[in-house]
PDB file of C-alpha atoms in Angstrom:
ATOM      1  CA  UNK E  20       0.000   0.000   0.000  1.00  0.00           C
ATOM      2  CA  UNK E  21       2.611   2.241  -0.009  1.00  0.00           C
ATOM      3  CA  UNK E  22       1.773   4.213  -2.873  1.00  0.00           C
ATOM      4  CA  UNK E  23      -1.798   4.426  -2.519  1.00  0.00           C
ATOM      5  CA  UNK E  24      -1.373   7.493  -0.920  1.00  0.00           C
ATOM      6  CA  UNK E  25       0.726  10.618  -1.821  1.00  0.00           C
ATOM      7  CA  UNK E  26       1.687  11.819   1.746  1.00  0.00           C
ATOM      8  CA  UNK E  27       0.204  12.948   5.079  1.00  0.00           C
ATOM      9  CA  UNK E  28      -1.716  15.667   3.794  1.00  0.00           C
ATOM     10  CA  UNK E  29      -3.583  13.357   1.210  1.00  0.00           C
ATOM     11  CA  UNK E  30      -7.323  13.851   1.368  1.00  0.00           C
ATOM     12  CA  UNK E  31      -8.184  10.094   0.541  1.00  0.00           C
ATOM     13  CA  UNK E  32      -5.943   8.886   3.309  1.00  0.00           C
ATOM     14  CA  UNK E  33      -7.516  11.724   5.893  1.00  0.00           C
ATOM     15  CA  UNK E  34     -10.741  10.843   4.965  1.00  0.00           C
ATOM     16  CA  UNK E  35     -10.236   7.204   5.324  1.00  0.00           C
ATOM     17  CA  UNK E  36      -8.566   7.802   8.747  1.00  0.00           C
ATOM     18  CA  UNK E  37     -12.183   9.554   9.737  1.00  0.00           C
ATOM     19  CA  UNK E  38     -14.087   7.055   8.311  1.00  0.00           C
ATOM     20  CA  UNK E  39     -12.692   4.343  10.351  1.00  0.00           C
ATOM     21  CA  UNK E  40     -12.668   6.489  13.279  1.00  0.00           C
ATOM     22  CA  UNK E  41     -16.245   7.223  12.816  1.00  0.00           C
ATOM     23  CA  UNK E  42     -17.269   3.450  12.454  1.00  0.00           C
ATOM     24  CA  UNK E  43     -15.610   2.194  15.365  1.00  0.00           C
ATOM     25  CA  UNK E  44     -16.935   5.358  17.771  1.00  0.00           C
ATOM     26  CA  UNK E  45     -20.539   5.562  16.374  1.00  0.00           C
ATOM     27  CA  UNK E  46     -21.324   2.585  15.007  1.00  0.00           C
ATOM     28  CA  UNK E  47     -19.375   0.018  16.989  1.00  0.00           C
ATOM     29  CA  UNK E  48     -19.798   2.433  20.274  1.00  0.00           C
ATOM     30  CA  UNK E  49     -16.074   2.072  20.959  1.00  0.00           C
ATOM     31  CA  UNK E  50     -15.276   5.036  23.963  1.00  0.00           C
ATOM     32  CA  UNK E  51     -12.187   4.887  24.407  1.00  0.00           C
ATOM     33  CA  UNK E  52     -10.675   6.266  21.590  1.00  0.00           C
ATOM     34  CA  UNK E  53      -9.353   9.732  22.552  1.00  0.00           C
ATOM     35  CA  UNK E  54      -6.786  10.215  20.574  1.00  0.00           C
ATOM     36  CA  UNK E  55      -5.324   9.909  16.810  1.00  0.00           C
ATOM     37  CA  UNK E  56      -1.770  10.451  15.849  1.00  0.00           C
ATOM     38  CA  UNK E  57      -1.182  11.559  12.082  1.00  0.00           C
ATOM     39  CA  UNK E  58       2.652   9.952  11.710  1.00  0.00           C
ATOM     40  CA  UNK E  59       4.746   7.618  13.747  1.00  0.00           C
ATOM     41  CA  UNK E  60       7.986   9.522  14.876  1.00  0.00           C
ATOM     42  CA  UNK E  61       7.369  12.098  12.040  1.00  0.00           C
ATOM     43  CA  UNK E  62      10.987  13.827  12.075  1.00  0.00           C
ATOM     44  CA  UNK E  63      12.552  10.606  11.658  1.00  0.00           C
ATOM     45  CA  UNK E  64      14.389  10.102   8.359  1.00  0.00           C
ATOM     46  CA  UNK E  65      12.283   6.285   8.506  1.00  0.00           C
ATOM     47  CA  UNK E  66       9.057   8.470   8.682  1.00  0.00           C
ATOM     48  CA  UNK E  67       6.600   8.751   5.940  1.00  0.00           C
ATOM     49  CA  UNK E  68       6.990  12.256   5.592  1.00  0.00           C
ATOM     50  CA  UNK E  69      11.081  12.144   6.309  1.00  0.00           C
ATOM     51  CA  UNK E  70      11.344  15.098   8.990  1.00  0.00           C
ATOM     52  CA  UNK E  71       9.356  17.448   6.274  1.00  0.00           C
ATOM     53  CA  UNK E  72       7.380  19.888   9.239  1.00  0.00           C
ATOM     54  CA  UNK E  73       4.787  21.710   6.975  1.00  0.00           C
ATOM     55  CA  UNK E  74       4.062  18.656   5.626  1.00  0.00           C
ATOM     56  CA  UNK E  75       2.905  17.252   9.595  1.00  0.00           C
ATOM     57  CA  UNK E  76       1.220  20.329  10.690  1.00  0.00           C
ATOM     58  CA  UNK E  77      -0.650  20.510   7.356  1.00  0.00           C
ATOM     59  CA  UNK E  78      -1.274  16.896   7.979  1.00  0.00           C
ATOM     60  CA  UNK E  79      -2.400  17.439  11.963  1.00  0.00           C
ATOM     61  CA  UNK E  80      -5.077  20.812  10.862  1.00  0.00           C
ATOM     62  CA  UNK E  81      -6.153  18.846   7.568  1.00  0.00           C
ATOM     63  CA  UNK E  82      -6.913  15.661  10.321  1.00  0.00           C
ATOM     64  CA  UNK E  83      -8.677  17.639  13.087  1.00  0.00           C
ATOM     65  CA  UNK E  84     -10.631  19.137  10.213  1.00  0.00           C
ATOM     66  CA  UNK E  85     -11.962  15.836   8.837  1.00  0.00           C
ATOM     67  CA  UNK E  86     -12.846  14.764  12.730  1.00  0.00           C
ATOM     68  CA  UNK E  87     -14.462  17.449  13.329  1.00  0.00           C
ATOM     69  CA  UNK E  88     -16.625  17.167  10.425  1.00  0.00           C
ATOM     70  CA  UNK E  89     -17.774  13.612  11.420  1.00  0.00           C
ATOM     71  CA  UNK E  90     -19.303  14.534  15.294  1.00  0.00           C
ATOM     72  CA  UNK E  91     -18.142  11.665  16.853  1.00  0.00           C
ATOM     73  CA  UNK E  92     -20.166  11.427  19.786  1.00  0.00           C
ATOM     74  CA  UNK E  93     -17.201  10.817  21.875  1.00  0.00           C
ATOM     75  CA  UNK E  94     -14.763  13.156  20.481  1.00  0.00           C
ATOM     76  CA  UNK E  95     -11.489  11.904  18.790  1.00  0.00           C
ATOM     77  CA  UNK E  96      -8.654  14.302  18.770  1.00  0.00           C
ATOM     78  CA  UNK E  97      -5.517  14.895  17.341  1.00  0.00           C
ATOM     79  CA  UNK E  98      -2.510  14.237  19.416  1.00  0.00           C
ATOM     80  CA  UNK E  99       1.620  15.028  18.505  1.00  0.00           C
ATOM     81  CA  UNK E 100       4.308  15.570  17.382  1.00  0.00           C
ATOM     82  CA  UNK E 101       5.051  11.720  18.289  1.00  0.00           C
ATOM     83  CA  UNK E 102       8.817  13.196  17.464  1.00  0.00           C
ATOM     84  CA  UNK E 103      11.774  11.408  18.225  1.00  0.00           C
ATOM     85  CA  UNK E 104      15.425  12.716  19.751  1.00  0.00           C
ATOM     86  CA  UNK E 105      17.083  12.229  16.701  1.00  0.00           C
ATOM     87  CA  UNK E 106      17.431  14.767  14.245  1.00  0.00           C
ATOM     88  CA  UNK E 107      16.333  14.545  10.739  1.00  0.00           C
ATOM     89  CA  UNK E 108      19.233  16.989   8.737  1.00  0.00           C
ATOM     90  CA  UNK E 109      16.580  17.609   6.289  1.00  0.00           C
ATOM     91  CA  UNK E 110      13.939  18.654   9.443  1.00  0.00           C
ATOM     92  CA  UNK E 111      13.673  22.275  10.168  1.00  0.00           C
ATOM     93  CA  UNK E 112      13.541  21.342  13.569  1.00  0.00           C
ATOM     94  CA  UNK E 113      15.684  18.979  15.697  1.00  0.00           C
ATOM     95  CA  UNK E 114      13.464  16.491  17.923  1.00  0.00           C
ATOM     96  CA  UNK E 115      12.891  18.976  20.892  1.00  0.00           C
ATOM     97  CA  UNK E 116      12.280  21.550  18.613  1.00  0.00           C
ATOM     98  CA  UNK E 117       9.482  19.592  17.292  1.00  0.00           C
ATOM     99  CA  UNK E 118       7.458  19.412  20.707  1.00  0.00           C
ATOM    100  CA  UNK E 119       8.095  23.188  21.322  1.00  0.00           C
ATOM    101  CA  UNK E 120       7.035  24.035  17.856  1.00  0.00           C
ATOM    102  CA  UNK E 121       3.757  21.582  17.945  1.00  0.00           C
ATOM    103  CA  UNK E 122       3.193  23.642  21.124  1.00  0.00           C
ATOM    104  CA  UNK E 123       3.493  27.412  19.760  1.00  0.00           C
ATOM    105  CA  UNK E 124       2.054  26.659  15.928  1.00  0.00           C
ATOM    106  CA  UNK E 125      -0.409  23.778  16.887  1.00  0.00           C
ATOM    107  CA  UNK E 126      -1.877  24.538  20.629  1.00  0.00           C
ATOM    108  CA  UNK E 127      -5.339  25.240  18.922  1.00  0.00           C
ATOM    109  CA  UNK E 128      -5.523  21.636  17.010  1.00  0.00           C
ATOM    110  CA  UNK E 129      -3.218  19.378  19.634  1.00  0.00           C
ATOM    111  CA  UNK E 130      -5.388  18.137  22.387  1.00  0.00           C
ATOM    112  CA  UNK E 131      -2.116  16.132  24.020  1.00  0.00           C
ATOM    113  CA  UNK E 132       1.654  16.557  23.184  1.00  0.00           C
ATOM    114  CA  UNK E 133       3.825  13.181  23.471  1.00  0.00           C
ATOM    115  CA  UNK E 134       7.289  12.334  22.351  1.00  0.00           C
ATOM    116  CA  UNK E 135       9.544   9.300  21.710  1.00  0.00           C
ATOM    117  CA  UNK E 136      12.696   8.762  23.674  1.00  0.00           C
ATOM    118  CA  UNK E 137      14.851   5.420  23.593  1.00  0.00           C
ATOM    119  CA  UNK E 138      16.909   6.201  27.002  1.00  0.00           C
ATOM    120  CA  UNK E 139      19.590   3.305  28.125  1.00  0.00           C
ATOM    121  CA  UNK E 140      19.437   1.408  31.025  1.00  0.00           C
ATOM    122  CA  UNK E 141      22.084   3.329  32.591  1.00  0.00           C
ATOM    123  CA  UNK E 142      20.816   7.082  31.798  1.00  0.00           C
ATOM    124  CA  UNK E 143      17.433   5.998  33.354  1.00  0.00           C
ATOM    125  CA  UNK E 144      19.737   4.395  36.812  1.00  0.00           C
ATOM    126  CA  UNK E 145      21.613   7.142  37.051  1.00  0.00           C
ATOM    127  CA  UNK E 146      18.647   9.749  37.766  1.00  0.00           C
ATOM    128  CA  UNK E 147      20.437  11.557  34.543  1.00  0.00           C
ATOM    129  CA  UNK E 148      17.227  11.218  32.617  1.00  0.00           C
ATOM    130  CA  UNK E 149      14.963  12.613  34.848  1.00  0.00           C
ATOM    131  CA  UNK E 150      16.924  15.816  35.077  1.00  0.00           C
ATOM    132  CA  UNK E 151      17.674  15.782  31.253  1.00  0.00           C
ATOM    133  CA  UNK E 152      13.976  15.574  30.935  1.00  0.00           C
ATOM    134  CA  UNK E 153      12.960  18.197  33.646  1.00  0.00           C
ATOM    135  CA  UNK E 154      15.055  20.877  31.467  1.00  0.00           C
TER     136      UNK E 154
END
């Protein structure tokens, strides 16, 4: 299926991701669905958009449009940027920089931030994670 559709922003593939939404809320009565995220780890260079930002947040509005549109009866919402550490060199943003941004471009369509982190064994002992994480 990988070329069926052209990229995140691709109406058939938005519209499909409502549509299934829509069936398993209202008409399987599924209510715990709160949340929908667009791309896996989208600033990754193994993402399906390869770190390209407008892309995403063009992606995220286009998706919170199409929910929107279908009144779930127990709202779905968008959640992100799902971004990893790593940095993408063809990202405009490094991997924090993607939370922050999704924050100050996005507040008004995010309902929930998360991130990805892949901390070792040791940095998670050592307390260094928590404070890397509290900065």
């Amino acid at each position: 299926m990988q070329n069926t559709f052209t990229g995140a922003t691709d109406p058939k593939w938005l519209n499909s991701i409502a549509e299934h939404l829509n069936y398993l809320v209202n008409t399987k009565g599924y209510s715990c669905i709160k949340y929908y995220n667009l791309v896996n780890e989208p600033n990754g260079y193994w993402s399906s958009i390869d770190g390209n930002w407008d892309e995403w947040k063009l992606g995220v509005k286009k998706l919170d449009s199409a929910l929107v549109s279908k009144k779930l009866k127990t709202p779905v919402h968008v959640i992100g940027p799902d971004a990893t550490p790593f940095n993408n060199d063809k990202s405009k943003y490094t991997g924090t920089e993607w939370a922050k941004e999704s924050v100050l471009q996005l507040s008004n369509v995010l309902a929930a931030y998360d991130v990805h982190d892949y901390p070792t064994k040791e940095f998670v002992r050592s307390g260094e994670f928590e404070k890397n994480t509290l900065q």
